Short mmCIF file of C-alpha atoms in Angstrom, two decimals:
data_model
loop_
_atom_site.label_atom_id
_atom_site.label_comp_id
_atom_site.label_asym_id
_atom_site.label_seq_id
_atom_site.Cartn_x
_atom_site.Cartn_y
_atom_site.Cartn_z
CA GLN A 902 -12.37 -10.58 0.14
CA LYS A 903 -11.38 -6.57 0.19
CA GLU A 904 -14.20 -4.04 -0.98
CA VAL A 905 -12.01 -2.15 -3.67
CA GLU A 906 -9.21 -3.95 -4.99
CA GLN A 907 -6.15 -2.62 -6.95
CA ASN A 908 -2.85 -4.50 -7.44
CA SER A 909 -0.43 -2.22 -5.66
CA GLY A 910 2.49 -2.69 -8.64
CA PRO A 911 4.25 -0.90 -9.49
CA LEU A 912 3.03 -0.96 -12.59
CA SER A 913 5.90 0.60 -15.31
CA VAL A 914 5.12 2.19 -18.54
CA PRO A 915 7.40 4.00 -20.57
CA GLU A 916 6.61 7.83 -21.67
CA GLY A 917 4.18 8.00 -24.55
CA ALA A 918 2.67 4.46 -23.77
CA ILE A 919 -0.74 4.05 -22.14
CA ALA A 920 -1.35 2.82 -18.97
CA SER A 921 -3.62 0.83 -17.33
CA LEU A 922 -5.23 0.53 -14.20
CA ASN A 923 -7.71 -1.85 -12.99
CA CYS A 924 -10.18 -2.00 -9.78
CA THR A 925 -12.60 -4.33 -8.80
CA TYR A 926 -15.36 -3.95 -6.17
CA SER A 927 -17.47 -5.92 -4.13
CA ASP A 928 -20.62 -4.23 -3.85
CA ARG A 929 -22.59 -4.88 -6.50
CA GLY A 930 -24.73 -2.00 -5.83
CA SER A 931 -22.25 0.89 -5.99
CA GLN A 932 -22.88 3.65 -7.83
CA SER A 933 -20.56 5.66 -8.69
CA PHE A 934 -16.66 5.35 -9.38
CA PHE A 935 -13.89 7.71 -8.94
CA TRP A 936 -10.13 8.27 -9.73
CA TYR A 937 -8.14 9.62 -7.01
CA ARG A 938 -4.20 10.45 -7.76
CA GLN A 939 -1.76 11.04 -4.92
CA TYR A 940 1.86 11.68 -5.75
CA SER A 941 4.15 11.04 -2.32
CA GLY A 942 3.97 12.87 0.32
CA LYS A 943 0.79 14.71 -1.05
CA SER A 944 -3.16 14.25 -0.31
CA PRO A 945 -5.33 12.61 -3.16
CA GLU A 946 -6.72 14.81 -6.11
CA LEU A 947 -9.48 13.75 -7.89
CA ILE A 948 -9.03 12.83 -11.24
CA MET A 949 -12.43 11.72 -12.70
CA PHE A 950 -15.60 10.45 -11.66
CA ILE A 951 -18.01 7.96 -13.39
CA TYR A 952 -21.70 6.54 -12.89
CA SER A 953 -22.62 5.14 -15.79
CA ASN A 954 -21.47 1.67 -18.18
CA GLY A 955 -18.88 2.44 -20.93
CA ASP A 956 -16.13 5.41 -21.33
CA LYS A 957 -15.90 8.38 -19.95
CA GLU A 958 -12.88 10.43 -21.32
CA ASP A 959 -11.11 13.82 -20.11
CA GLY A 960 -8.37 15.25 -21.63
CA ARG A 961 -5.53 12.35 -21.70
CA PHE A 962 -7.65 10.06 -19.31
CA THR A 963 -10.11 7.48 -19.98
CA ALA A 964 -12.02 5.93 -17.27
CA GLN A 965 -13.88 2.83 -17.96
CA LEU A 966 -17.00 1.36 -16.57
CA ASN A 967 -18.42 -2.26 -16.19
CA LYS A 968 -20.81 -3.14 -13.67
CA ALA A 969 -21.77 -6.24 -14.30
CA SER A 970 -18.38 -7.30 -14.38
CA GLN A 971 -17.69 -5.56 -11.43
CA TYR A 972 -14.72 -3.58 -12.53
CA VAL A 973 -13.99 -0.18 -13.13
CA SER A 974 -10.48 1.08 -15.08
CA LEU A 975 -8.04 4.12 -15.76
CA LEU A 976 -6.52 4.42 -18.80
CA ILE A 977 -3.95 6.99 -19.24
CA ARG A 978 -2.86 7.47 -22.97
CA ASP A 979 0.94 9.07 -24.06
CA SER A 980 1.63 8.67 -20.33
CA GLN A 981 4.19 11.24 -19.19
CA PRO A 982 7.19 10.90 -15.97
CA SER A 983 4.68 13.72 -14.21
CA ASP A 984 2.02 11.14 -14.49
CA SER A 985 4.03 8.60 -12.07
CA ALA A 986 1.89 8.71 -8.71
CA THR A 987 -0.09 6.34 -6.87
CA TYR A 988 -3.61 5.97 -8.15
CA LEU A 989 -6.36 5.38 -5.82
CA CYS A 990 -10.03 3.51 -6.90
CA ALA A 991 -12.40 4.48 -4.61
CA VAL A 992 -16.20 3.18 -5.24
CA LYS A 993 -19.48 4.74 -3.97
CA GLY A 994 -22.53 2.97 -2.49
CA GLY A 995 -25.24 4.61 -0.80
CA ASN A 996 -23.57 7.18 1.54
CA LYS A 997 -20.65 4.70 1.84
CA LEU A 998 -17.12 5.81 0.08
CA THR A 999 -14.83 2.90 -0.07
CA PHE A 1000 -11.01 3.17 -1.29
CA GLY A 1001 -9.05 0.59 -2.61
CA THR A 1002 -5.09 0.40 -1.47
CA GLY A 1003 -4.17 2.16 -5.20
CA THR A 1004 -1.78 1.18 -7.50
CA GLN A 1005 1.74 3.01 -7.95
CA LEU A 1006 2.74 3.93 -12.04
CA LYS A 1007 5.97 4.47 -13.05
CA VAL A 1008 6.40 5.85 -15.90
CA GLU A 1009 10.03 5.70 -17.31
CA LEU A 1010 11.98 7.95 -19.17
CA GLU B 786 -4.32 25.26 -3.44
CA THR B 787 -7.38 22.45 -2.87
CA GLY B 788 -9.78 24.94 -0.95
CA VAL B 789 -9.40 22.70 2.00
CA THR B 790 -6.46 23.94 4.35
CA GLN B 791 -4.67 21.47 7.03
CA THR B 792 -2.87 22.98 10.26
CA PRO B 793 0.13 22.25 11.41
CA ARG B 794 1.27 20.00 8.35
CA HIS B 795 3.87 17.97 10.61
CA LEU B 796 3.35 17.29 13.83
CA VAL B 797 5.49 15.02 16.58
CA MET B 798 3.96 14.64 19.46
CA GLY B 799 4.96 12.65 22.67
CA MET B 800 2.48 9.79 23.75
CA THR B 801 0.82 11.52 26.96
CA ASN B 802 0.78 15.04 24.72
CA LYS B 803 -2.39 16.26 23.92
CA LYS B 804 -2.76 18.46 20.46
CA SER B 805 -5.35 19.18 17.92
CA LEU B 806 -5.02 18.72 14.12
CA LYS B 807 -7.01 21.85 12.53
CA CYS B 808 -8.85 22.18 9.06
CA GLU B 809 -10.82 24.21 7.20
CA GLN B 810 -12.49 24.72 3.91
CA HIS B 811 -13.10 27.44 2.13
CA LEU B 812 -16.00 25.78 -1.15
CA GLY B 813 -19.10 25.80 0.67
CA HIS B 814 -19.25 22.66 1.59
CA ASN B 815 -21.94 20.75 3.99
CA ALA B 816 -20.12 17.87 5.28
CA MET B 817 -16.45 17.66 6.50
CA TYR B 818 -14.38 14.53 6.88
CA TRP B 819 -11.19 13.11 8.95
CA TYR B 820 -9.60 10.22 6.86
CA LYS B 821 -6.63 8.02 8.33
CA GLN B 822 -3.62 7.14 5.84
CA SER B 823 -1.21 4.29 7.09
CA ALA B 824 1.36 2.71 4.81
CA LYS B 825 -0.22 0.24 2.75
CA LYS B 826 -3.48 0.01 4.00
CA PRO B 827 -6.58 1.73 2.30
CA LEU B 828 -7.57 5.19 3.40
CA GLU B 829 -9.77 4.82 6.46
CA LEU B 830 -12.78 7.22 7.11
CA MET B 831 -12.49 8.22 10.84
CA PHE B 832 -15.53 10.44 11.42
CA VAL B 833 -18.08 12.19 9.15
CA TYR B 834 -20.37 15.46 9.71
CA SER B 835 -22.64 16.95 8.06
CA LEU B 836 -23.90 20.58 8.95
CA GLU B 837 -21.96 20.48 12.25
CA GLU B 838 -23.71 16.83 13.01
CA ARG B 839 -21.69 13.71 13.56
CA VAL B 840 -23.03 11.80 11.14
CA GLU B 841 -20.93 8.65 11.57
CA ASN B 842 -18.05 7.29 13.76
CA ASN B 843 -16.48 4.39 12.21
CA SER B 844 -15.05 2.65 15.59
CA VAL B 845 -12.74 5.21 16.33
CA PRO B 846 -10.92 4.99 19.88
CA SER B 847 -11.90 7.58 22.45
CA ARG B 848 -8.17 9.52 22.22
CA PHE B 849 -9.20 11.03 18.76
CA SER B 850 -12.07 13.53 19.79
CA PRO B 851 -13.75 15.82 16.79
CA GLU B 852 -15.01 19.12 17.04
CA CYS B 853 -16.91 20.96 14.16
CA PRO B 854 -17.74 24.54 15.48
CA ASN B 855 -19.15 25.09 11.97
CA SER B 856 -19.10 23.81 8.60
CA SER B 857 -15.86 25.46 7.36
CA HIS B 858 -14.14 24.37 10.85
CA LEU B 859 -13.04 20.96 11.67
CA PHE B 860 -10.91 19.37 14.27
CA LEU B 861 -9.23 16.77 15.24
CA HIS B 862 -8.02 16.52 19.25
CA LEU B 863 -5.61 14.19 20.49
CA HIS B 864 -4.53 12.88 23.65
CA THR B 865 -2.45 9.81 24.77
CA LEU B 866 -1.51 8.15 21.61
CA GLN B 867 -0.10 5.08 20.30
CA PRO B 868 3.50 4.88 18.33
CA GLU B 869 0.76 2.89 15.85
CA ASP B 870 -1.44 6.37 15.53
CA SER B 871 1.57 7.47 13.28
CA ALA B 872 0.22 8.05 10.17
CA LEU B 873 -1.19 10.77 7.45
CA TYR B 874 -4.31 12.31 8.85
CA LEU B 875 -6.20 13.90 6.02
CA CYS B 876 -9.46 16.24 6.23
CA ALA B 877 -11.78 15.95 2.95
CA SER B 878 -15.25 18.18 2.49
CA SER B 879 -18.21 17.92 -0.43
CA GLN B 880 -21.04 19.03 -0.59
CA ASP B 881 -23.14 17.01 0.56
CA PRO B 882 -22.21 13.23 2.13
CA ASP B 883 -24.68 11.15 1.01
CA ARG B 884 -27.11 12.89 -1.75
CA GLY B 885 -26.76 11.93 -5.25
CA ARG B 886 -23.90 10.15 -6.54
CA GLY B 887 -21.51 12.57 -7.12
CA ASN B 888 -20.36 13.63 -3.24
CA THR B 889 -16.81 14.23 -4.87
CA ILE B 890 -14.95 14.86 -1.80
CA TYR B 891 -12.01 17.30 -2.13
CA PHE B 892 -9.03 16.37 0.36
CA GLY B 893 -6.99 18.75 2.38
CA GLU B 894 -2.57 18.15 2.04
CA GLY B 895 -3.15 16.18 5.56
CA SER B 896 -1.25 16.22 8.25
CA TRP B 897 1.45 13.72 9.11
CA LEU B 898 1.67 12.73 12.91
CA THR B 899 4.59 11.39 14.37
CA VAL B 900 3.92 9.59 17.86
CA VAL B 901 6.75 9.01 20.29
#
């Protein structure tokens, strides 16, 4: 079983819709959860992090964490073509940060 | 501008060459990292330095040799690489490698390496 699992996509959504990106993880002791965005040919950039169960909102982005079910998700409201990128989920347990392979998001006009 | 600068951005080298990747962080962080990113694979952590001391080496072949002369600079020396080592090499930094739940990692723009 992969430590951090994401659907590789591509996930296609129309402009203005809500994009929902999901991530599951295997280590129940994981403490911190991060979402990075990576444009093609560029390095990952941090979008959000979340520590506690529930929702955390930042502008058009909402991170959701459910430790009992071991999943973390990222919702992007009012999706824009500029949101088209690969979204990497990263999970930290102890001093180890583990990345998923990423989900490619395509926002279509 | 992420505060983490990598050079060169692109490098093509032969299998017998010796080259180095350079990273500099301007964020005042204590920890620096080298990651490898290959197509369709998760980011692979290669090395971690905390206050210039190597604290993690994830079974990386000896043809990759890191150097951290101070907390702001990190090098990756490359020699006798193989074509399968072609990848994006990302440098990153954070405030502290293993204290606190935060430890947000900030990446440089990466160095695209092609081994021919």
